GROMACS .gro file of C-alpha atoms in nm:
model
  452
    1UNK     CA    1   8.757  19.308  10.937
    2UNK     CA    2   8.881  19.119  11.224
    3UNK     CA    3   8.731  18.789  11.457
    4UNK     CA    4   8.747  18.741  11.811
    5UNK     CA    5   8.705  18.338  11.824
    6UNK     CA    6   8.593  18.134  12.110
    7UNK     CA    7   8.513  17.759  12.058
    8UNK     CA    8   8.418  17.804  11.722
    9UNK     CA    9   8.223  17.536  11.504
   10UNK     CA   10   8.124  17.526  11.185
   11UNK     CA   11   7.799  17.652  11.219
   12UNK     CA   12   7.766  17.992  11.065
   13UNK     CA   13   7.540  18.266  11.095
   14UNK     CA   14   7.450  18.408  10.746
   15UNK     CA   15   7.570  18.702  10.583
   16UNK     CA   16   7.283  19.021  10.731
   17UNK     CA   17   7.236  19.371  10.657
   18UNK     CA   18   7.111  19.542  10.966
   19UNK     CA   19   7.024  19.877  10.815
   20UNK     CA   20   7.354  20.022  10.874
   21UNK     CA   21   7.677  19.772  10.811
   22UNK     CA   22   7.654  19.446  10.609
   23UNK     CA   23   7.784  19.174  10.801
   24UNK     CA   24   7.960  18.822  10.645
   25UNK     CA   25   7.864  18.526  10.748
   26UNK     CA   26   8.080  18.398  11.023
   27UNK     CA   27   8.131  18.097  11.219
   28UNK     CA   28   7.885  17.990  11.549
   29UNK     CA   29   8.015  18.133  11.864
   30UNK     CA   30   8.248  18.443  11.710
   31UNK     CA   31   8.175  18.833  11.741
   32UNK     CA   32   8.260  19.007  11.401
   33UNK     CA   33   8.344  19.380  11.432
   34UNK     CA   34   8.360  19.639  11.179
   35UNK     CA   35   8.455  20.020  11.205
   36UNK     CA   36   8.162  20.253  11.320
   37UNK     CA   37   7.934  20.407  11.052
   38UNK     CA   38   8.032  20.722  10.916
   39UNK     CA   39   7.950  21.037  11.144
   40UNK     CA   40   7.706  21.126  10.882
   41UNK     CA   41   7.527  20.832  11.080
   42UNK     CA   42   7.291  21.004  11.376
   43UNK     CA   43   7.516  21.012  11.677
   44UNK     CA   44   7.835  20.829  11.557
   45UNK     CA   45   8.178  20.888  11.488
   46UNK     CA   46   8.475  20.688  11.371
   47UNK     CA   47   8.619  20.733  11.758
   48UNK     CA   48   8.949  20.654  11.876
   49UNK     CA   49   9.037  20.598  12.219
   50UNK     CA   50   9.415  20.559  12.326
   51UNK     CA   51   9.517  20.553  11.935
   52UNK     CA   52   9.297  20.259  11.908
   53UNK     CA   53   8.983  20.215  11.665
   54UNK     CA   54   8.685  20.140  11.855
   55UNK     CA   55   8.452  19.947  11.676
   56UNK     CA   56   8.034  19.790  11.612
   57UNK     CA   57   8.033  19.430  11.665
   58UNK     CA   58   7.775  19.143  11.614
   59UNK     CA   59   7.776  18.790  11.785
   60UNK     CA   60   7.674  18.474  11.636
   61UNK     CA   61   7.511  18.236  11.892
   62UNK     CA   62   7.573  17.805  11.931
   63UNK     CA   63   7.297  17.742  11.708
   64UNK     CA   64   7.404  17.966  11.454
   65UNK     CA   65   7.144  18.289  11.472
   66UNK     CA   66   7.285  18.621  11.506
   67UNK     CA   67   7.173  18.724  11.914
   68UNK     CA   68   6.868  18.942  11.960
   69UNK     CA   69   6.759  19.158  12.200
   70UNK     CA   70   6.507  19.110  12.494
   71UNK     CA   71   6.237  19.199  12.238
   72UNK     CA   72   6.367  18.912  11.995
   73UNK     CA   73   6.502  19.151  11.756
   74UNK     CA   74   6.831  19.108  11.588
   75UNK     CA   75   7.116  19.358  11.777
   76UNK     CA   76   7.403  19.487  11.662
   77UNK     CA   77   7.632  19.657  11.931
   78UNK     CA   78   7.688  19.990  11.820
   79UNK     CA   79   7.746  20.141  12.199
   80UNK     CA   80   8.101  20.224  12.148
   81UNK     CA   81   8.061  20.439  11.854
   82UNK     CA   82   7.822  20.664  12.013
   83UNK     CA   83   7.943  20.984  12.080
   84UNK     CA   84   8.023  21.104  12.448
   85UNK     CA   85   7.897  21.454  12.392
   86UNK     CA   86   7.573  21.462  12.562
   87UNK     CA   87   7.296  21.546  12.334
   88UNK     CA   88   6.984  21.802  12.455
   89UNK     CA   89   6.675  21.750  12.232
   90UNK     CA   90   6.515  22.073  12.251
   91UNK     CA   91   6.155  21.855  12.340
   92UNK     CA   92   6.200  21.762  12.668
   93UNK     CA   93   6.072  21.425  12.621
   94UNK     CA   94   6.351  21.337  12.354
   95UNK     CA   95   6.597  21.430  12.538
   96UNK     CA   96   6.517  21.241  12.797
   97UNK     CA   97   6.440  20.922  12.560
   98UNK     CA   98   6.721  20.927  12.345
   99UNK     CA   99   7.030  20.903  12.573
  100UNK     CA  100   6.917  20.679  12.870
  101UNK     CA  101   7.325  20.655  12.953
  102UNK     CA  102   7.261  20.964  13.155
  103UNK     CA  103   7.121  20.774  13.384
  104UNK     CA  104   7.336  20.510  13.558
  105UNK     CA  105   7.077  20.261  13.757
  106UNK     CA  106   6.807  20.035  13.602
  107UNK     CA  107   6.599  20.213  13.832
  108UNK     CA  108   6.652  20.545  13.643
  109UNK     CA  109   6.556  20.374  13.350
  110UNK     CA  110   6.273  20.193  13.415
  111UNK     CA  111   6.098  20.497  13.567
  112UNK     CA  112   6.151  20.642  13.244
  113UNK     CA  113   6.010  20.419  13.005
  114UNK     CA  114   5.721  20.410  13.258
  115UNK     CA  115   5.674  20.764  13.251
  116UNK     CA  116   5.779  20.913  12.954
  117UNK     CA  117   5.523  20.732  12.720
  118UNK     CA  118   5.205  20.906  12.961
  119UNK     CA  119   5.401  21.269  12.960
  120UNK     CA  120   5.386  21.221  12.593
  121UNK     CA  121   5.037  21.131  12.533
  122UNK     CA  122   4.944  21.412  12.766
  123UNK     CA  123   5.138  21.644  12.577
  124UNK     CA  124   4.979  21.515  12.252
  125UNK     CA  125   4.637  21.527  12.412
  126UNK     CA  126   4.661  21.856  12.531
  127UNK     CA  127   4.779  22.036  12.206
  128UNK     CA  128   4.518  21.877  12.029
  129UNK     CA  129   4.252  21.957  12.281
  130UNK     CA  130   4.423  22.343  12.218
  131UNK     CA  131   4.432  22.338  11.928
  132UNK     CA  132   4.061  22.259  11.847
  133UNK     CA  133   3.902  22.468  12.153
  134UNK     CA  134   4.153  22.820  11.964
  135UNK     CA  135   4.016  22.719  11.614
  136UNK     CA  136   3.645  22.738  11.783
  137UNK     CA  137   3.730  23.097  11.972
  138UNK     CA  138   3.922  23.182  11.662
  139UNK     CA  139   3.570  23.159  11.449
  140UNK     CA  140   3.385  23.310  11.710
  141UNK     CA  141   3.537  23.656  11.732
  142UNK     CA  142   3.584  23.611  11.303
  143UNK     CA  143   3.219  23.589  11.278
  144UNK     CA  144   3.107  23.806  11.562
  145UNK     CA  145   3.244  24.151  11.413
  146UNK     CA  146   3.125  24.391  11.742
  147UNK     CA  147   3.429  24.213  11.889
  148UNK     CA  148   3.678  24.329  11.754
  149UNK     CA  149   3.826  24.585  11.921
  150UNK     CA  150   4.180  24.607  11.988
  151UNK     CA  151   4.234  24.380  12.332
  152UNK     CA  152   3.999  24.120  12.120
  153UNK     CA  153   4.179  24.162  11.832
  154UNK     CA  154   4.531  24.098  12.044
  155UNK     CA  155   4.388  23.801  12.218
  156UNK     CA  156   4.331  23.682  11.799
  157UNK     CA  157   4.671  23.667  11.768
  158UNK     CA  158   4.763  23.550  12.063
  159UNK     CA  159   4.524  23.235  11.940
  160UNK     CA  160   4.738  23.218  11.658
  161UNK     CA  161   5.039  23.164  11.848
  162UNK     CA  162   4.906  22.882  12.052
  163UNK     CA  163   4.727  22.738  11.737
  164UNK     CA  164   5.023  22.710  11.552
  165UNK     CA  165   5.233  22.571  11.870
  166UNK     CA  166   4.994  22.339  11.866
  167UNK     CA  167   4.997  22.237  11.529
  168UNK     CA  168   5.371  22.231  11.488
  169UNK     CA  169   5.389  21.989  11.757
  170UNK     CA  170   5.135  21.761  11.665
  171UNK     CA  171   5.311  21.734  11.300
  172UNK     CA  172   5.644  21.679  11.467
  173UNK     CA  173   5.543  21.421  11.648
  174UNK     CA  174   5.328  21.287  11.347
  175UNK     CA  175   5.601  21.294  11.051
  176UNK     CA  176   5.911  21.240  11.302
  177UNK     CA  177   5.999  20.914  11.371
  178UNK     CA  178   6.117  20.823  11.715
  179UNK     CA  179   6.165  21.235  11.734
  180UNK     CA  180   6.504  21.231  11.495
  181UNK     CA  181   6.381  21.237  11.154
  182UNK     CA  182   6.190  21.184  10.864
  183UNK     CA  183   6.061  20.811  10.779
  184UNK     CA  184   6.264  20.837  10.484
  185UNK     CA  185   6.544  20.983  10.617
  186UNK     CA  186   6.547  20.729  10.924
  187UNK     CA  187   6.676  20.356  10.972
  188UNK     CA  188   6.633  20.105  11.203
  189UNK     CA  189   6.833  19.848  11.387
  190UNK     CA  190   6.699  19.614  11.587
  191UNK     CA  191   6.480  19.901  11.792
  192UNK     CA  192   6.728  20.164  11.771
  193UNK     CA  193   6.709  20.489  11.477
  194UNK     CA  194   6.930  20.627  11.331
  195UNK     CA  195   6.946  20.934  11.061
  196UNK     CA  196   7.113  20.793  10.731
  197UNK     CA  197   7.140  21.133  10.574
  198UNK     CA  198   7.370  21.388  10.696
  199UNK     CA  199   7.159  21.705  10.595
  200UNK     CA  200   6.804  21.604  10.572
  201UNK     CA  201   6.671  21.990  10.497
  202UNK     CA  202   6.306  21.907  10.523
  203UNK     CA  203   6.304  21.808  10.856
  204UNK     CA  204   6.521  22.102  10.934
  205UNK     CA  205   6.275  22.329  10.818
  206UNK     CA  206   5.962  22.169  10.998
  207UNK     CA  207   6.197  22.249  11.282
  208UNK     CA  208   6.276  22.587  11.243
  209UNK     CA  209   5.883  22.604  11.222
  210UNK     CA  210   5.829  22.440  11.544
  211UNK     CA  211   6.101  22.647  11.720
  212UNK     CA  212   5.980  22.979  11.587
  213UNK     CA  213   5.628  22.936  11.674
  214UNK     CA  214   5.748  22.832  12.019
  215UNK     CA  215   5.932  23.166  12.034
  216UNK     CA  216   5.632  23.351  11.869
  217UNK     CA  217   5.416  23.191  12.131
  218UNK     CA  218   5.605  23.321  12.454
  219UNK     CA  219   5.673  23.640  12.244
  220UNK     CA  220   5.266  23.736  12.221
  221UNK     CA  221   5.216  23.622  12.603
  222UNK     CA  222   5.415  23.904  12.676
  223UNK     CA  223   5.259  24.085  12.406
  224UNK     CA  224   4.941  24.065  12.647
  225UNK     CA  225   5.108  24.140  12.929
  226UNK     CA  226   5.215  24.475  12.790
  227UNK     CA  227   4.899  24.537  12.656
  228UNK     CA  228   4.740  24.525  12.966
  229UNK     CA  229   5.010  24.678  13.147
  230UNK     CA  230   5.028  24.952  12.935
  231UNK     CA  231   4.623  24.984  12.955
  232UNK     CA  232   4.638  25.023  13.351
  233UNK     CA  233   4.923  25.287  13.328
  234UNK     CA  234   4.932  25.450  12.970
  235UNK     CA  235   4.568  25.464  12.824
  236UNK     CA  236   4.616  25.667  12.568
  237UNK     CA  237   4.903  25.414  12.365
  238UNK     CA  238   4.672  25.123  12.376
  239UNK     CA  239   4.439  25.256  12.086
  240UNK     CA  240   4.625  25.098  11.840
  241UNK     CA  241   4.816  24.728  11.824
  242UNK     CA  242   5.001  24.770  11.537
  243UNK     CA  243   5.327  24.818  11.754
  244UNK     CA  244   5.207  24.482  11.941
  245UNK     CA  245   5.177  24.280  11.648
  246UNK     CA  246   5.500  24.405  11.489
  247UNK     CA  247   5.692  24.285  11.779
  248UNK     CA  248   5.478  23.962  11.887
  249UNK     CA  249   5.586  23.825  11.528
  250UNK     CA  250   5.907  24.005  11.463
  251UNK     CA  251   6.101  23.923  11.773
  252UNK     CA  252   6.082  23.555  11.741
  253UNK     CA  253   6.306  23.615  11.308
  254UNK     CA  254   6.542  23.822  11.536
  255UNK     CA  255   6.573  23.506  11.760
  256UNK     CA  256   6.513  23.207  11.566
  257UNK     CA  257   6.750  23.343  11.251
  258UNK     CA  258   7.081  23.341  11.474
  259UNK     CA  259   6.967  22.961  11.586
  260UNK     CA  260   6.933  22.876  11.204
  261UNK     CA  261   7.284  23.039  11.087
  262UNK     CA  262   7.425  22.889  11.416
  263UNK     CA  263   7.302  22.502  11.383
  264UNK     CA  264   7.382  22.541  11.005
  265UNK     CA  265   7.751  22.665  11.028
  266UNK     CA  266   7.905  22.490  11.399
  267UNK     CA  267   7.643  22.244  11.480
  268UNK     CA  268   7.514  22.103  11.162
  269UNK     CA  269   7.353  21.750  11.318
  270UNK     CA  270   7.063  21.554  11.273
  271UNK     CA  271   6.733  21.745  11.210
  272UNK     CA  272   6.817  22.004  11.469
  273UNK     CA  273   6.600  21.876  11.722
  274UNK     CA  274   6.947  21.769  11.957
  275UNK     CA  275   7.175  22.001  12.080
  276UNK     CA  276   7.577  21.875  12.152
  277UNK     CA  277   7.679  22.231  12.291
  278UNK     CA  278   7.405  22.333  12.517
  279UNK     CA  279   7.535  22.703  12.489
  280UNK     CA  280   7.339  22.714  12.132
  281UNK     CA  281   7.037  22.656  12.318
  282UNK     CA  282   7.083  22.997  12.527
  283UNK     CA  283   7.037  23.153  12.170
  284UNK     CA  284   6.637  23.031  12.194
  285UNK     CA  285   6.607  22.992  12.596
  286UNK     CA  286   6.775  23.290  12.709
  287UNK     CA  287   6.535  23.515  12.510
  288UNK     CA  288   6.250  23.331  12.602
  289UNK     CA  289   6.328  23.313  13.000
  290UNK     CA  290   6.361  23.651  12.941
  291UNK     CA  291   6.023  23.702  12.854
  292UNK     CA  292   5.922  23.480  13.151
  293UNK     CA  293   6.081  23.686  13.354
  294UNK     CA  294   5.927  24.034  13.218
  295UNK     CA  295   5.607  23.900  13.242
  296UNK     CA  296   5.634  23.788  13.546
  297UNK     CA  297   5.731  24.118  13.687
  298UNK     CA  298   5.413  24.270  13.489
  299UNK     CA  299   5.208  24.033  13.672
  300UNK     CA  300   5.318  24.139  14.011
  301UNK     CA  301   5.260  24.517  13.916
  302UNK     CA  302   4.957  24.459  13.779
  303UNK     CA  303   4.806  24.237  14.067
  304UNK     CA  304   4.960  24.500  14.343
  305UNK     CA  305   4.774  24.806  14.091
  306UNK     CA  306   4.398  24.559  14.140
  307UNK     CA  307   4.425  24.537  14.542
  308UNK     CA  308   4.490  24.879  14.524
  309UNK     CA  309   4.200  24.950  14.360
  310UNK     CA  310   3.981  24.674  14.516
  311UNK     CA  311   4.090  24.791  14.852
  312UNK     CA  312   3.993  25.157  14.791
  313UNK     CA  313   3.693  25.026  14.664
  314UNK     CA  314   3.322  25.166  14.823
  315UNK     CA  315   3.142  24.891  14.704
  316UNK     CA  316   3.296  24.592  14.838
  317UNK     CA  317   3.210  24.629  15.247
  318UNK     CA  318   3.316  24.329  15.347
  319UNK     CA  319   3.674  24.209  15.341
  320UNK     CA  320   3.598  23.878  15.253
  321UNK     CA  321   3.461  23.981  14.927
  322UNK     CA  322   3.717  24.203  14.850
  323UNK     CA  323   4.010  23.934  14.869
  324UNK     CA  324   3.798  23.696  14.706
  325UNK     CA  325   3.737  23.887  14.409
  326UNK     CA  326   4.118  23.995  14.403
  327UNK     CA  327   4.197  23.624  14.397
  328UNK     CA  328   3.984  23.544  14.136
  329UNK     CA  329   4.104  23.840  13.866
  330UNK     CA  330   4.473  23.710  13.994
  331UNK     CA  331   4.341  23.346  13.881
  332UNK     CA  332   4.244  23.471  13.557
  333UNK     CA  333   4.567  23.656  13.454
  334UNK     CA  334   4.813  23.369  13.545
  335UNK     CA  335   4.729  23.183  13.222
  336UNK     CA  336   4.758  23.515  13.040
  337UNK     CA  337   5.084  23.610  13.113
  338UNK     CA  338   5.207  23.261  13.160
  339UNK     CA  339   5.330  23.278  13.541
  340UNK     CA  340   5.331  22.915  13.588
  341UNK     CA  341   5.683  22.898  13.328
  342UNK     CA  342   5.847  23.152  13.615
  343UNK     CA  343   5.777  22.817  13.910
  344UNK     CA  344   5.923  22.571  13.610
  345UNK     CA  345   6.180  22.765  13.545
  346UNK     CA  346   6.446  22.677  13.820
  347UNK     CA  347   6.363  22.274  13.817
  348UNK     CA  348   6.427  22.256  13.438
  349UNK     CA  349   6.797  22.321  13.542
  350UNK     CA  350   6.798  22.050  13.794
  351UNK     CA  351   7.015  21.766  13.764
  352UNK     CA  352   6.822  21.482  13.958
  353UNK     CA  353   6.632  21.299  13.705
  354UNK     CA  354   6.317  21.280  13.949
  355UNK     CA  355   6.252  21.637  13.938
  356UNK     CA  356   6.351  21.683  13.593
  357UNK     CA  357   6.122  21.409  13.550
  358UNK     CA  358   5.834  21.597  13.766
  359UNK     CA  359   5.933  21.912  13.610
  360UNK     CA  360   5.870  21.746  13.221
  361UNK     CA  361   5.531  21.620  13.326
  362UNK     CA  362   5.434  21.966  13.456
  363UNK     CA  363   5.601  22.177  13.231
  364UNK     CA  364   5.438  21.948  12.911
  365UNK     CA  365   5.090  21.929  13.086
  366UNK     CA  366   5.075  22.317  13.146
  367UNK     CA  367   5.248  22.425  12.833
  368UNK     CA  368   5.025  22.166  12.616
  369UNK     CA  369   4.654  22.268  12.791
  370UNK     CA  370   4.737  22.643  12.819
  371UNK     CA  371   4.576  22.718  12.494
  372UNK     CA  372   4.235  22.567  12.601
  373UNK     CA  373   4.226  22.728  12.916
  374UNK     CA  374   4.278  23.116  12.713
  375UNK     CA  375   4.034  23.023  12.511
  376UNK     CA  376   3.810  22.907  12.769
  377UNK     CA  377   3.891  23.244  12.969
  378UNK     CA  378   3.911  23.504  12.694
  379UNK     CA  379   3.637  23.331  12.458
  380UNK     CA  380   3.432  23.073  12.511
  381UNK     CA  381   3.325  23.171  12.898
  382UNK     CA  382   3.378  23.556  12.864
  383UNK     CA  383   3.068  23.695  12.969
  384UNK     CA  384   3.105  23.969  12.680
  385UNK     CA  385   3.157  23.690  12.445
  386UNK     CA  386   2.839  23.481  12.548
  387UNK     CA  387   2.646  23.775  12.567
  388UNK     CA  388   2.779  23.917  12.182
  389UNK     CA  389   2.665  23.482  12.075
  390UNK     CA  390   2.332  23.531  12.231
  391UNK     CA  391   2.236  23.885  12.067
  392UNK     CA  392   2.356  23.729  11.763
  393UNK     CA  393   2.178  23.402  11.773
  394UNK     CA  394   1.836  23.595  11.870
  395UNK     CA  395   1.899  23.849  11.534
  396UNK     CA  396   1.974  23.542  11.358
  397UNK     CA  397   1.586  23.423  11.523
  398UNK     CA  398   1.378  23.738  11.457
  399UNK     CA  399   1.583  23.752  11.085
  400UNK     CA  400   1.493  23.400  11.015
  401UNK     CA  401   1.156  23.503  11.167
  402UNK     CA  402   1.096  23.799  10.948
  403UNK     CA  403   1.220  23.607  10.645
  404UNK     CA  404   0.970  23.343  10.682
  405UNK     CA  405   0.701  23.624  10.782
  406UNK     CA  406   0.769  23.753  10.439
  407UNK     CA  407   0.804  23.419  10.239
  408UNK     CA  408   0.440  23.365  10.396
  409UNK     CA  409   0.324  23.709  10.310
  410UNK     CA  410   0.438  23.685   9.971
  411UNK     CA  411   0.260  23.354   9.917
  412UNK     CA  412  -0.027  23.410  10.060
  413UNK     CA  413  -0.066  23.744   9.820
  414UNK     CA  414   0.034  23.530   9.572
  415UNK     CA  415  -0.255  23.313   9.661
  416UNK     CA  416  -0.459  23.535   9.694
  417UNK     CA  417  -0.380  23.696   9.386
  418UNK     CA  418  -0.422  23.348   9.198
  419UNK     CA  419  -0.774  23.316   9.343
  420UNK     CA  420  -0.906  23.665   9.247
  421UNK     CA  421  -0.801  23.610   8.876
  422UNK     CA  422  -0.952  23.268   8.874
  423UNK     CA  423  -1.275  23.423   8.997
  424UNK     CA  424  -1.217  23.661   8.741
  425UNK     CA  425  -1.143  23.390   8.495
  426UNK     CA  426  -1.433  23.199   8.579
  427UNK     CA  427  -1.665  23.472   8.626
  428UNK     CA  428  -1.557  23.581   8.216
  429UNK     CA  429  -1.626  23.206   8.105
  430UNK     CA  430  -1.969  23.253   8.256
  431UNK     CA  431  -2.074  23.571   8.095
  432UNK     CA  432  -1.908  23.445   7.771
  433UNK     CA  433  -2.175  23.122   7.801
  434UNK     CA  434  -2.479  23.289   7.892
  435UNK     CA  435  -2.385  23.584   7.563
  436UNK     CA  436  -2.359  23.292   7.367
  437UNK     CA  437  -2.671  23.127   7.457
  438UNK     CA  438  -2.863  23.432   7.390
  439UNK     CA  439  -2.724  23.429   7.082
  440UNK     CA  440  -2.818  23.053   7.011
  441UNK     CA  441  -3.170  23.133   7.119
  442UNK     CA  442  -3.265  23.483   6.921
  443UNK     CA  443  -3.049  23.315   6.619
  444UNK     CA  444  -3.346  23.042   6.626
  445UNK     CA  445  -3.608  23.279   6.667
  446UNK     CA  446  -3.516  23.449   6.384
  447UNK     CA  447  -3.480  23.128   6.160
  448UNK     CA  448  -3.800  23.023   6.306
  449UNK     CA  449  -3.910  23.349   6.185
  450UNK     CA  450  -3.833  23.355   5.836
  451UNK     CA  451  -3.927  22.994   5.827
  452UNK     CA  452  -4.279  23.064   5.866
   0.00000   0.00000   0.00000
């Protein structure tokens, strides 16, 4: 350990542990420096630069208090031992959060830590408001069994995708701490975390959940978009989903296994949620803008097929109407088959931080509320759907109706019945007095009789 001394005194700051490195107590007015942490450490390496060590360091003020930070919490500078790979989190938000030395002006920053807090709260917001609006439509067509025909049945696990999106990245965000790690697999220093263990394998797994469902979710929006496709051009093969839900589940293993092998034998880091070579991220994004892209050329094929059809239409006279309701059905499918992700696409490749910035808000708020607007659209304000809840409801009225009818019935019969053997009862007793009175009488009679 070495000391870089400058008018030192005998005051001494005390021996401290700061999570990471223990550091001895040194005089007032020194910096003592230590080698980096292991690279087992999240994000450092023992680096050298020139054929020199670069090292952590800590300074010890006048008064003989180790210096804090602007939020008055002890600091240790650790900045040289950071890596100068850049790092993309696979979240947008992380990656913008976790390496703010992208971004060279105080400016940059403090637009950041403005807006990256509200992008994630919306994000959070919106998958929860998802994921409880899916659960709803999910026990609607469960329950409602006349529903479930084959598009219905699709849109179920469709649902499923978005549910379990949704869920993924509300645990993530619950169990993860600062979006790096487990609690127990994460330290602190000062405000800064950092991942003690090198191969924390339970947070690798929630991750491999969270990308797969991601995967699985852009996998079934396509899913729909070839249903439907295929329902406008090929009738006949949409009687069955079985080849739908085959490939809306199996596509994402194909994907999602390469990631695992890949992250587990070159890039082995963290809890997977940061990527040093952004190449390894083409293994999960190029698939999935893939997708984007198919569906987006679905969409355009199956909007032109609708004017077609609207415009050849004898029942719409006016042309007003006609565009109007070809606007609207062109409304409804752009949540289906996910079109907004094809106008994202391009800005998430941008290098100015104020788009990328624009693009994160967008892309979260979109991606994050798409789940409650299918449901809304293929559930909860389907006019099939409301119509199936009120038949139901007003079987579940004249059932309930009929049951009590009965329950009445019964107990007024049962009354009834009571009433008539009483009487019966009563009328028995009566008979059974009088007899026995006649008796009395012609018994004294006869003693009367032989009295005499």
């Amino acid at each position: 350990m070495s000391f870089s001394e400058d008018n030192a005194t005998r005051i001494q700051c005390p021996p401290f542990f700061d999570g990471l490195l223990c550091w001895p107590r040194i005089d007032a007015l020194m910096t003592a420096t230590q080698p980096c942490p292991p690279a087992s450490i999240m994000g450092y390496a023992n680096l050298q630069t020139d054929n020199v060590d670069v090292l952590a360091s800590k300074v010890c003020l006048a008064n003989g208090e180790w210096f804090r930070n602007s939020d008055g919490v002890t600091w240790s500078n650790y900045s040289l031992c950071a890596l100068d790979t850049r790092h993309i989190i696979d979240d947008g938000i992380e990656r913008l959060t976790w390496y703010p030395r992208w971004y060279e002006t105080v400016a940059e920053a403090t637009l950041l830590n403005k807006w990256l807090p509200i992008i994630r709260t919306v994000s959070q917001l919106g998958y929860a408001t998802s994921f409880l609006t899916l659960v709803i439509a999910m026990m609607i067509f469960s329950y409602l069994r006349k529903l479930r025909n084959p598009r219905n049945r699709l849109h179920m696990h469709l649902f499923v995708s978005f549910i379990m999106r949704a869920f993924m990245a509300l645990l993530k965000d619950w169990v993860f701490v600062e979006g790096i790690g487990l609690a127990w697999d994460v330290v602190f220093v000062g405000t800064s975390a950092f991942i003690k263990e090198r191969n924390p394998w339970v947070c690798k797994i929630i991750t491999s959940l969270w990308q797969y469902f991601i995967v699985a979710n852009y996998s079934w929006i396509l899913m729909e978009g070839l249903y439907l496709h295929n329902l406008i051009f090929f009738v006949p093969c949409t009687d069955t989903i079985t080849m739908y839900v085959l490939l809306g589940w199996g596509i994402p293993v194909l994907i999602v296994v390469p990631w695992i092998v890949t992250r587990a034998t070159i890039e082995d880091t963290l809890c997977w949620t940061t990527h040093e070579n952004p190449s390894l991220l083409l293994v999960i994004r190029g698939p999935i803008m893939l997708s984007i892209l198919i569906n987006f050329l679905l969409f355009i094929n199956v909007v032109r097929v609708l004017y077609v059809k609207l415009k050849a239409s004898m029942y719409l006279q006016r042309k007003k109407m006609k565009y109007k309701k070809w606007a609207r059905s062109t409304l409804i499918l752009v949540p289906l088959f996910g079109i907004h992700y094809t106008f994202f696409l391009p800005l998430s490749y941008c290098k100015d931080y104020q788009i990328e910035l624009i693009w994160l808000f967008c892309d979260q708020l979109f991606a994050s509320f798409q789940g409650t607007f299918v449901a809304f659209l293929y559930c909860l304000l389907n006019g099939e759907v409301k119509m199936e809840i009120k038949r139901a409801w007003k079987m579940r009225q004249s059932k309930r109706y009929i049951n009590s009818f009965v329950h009445n019935h019964r107990q007024f019969s049962k009354n009834l019945r009571d009433g008539i053997n009483r009487k019966r009862h009563r009328s028995k007793n009566e008979e059974q007095s009088v007899g026995s009175s006649l008796a009395a009488k012609t018994m004294k009679k006869l003693s009367l009789k032989e009295f005499k």
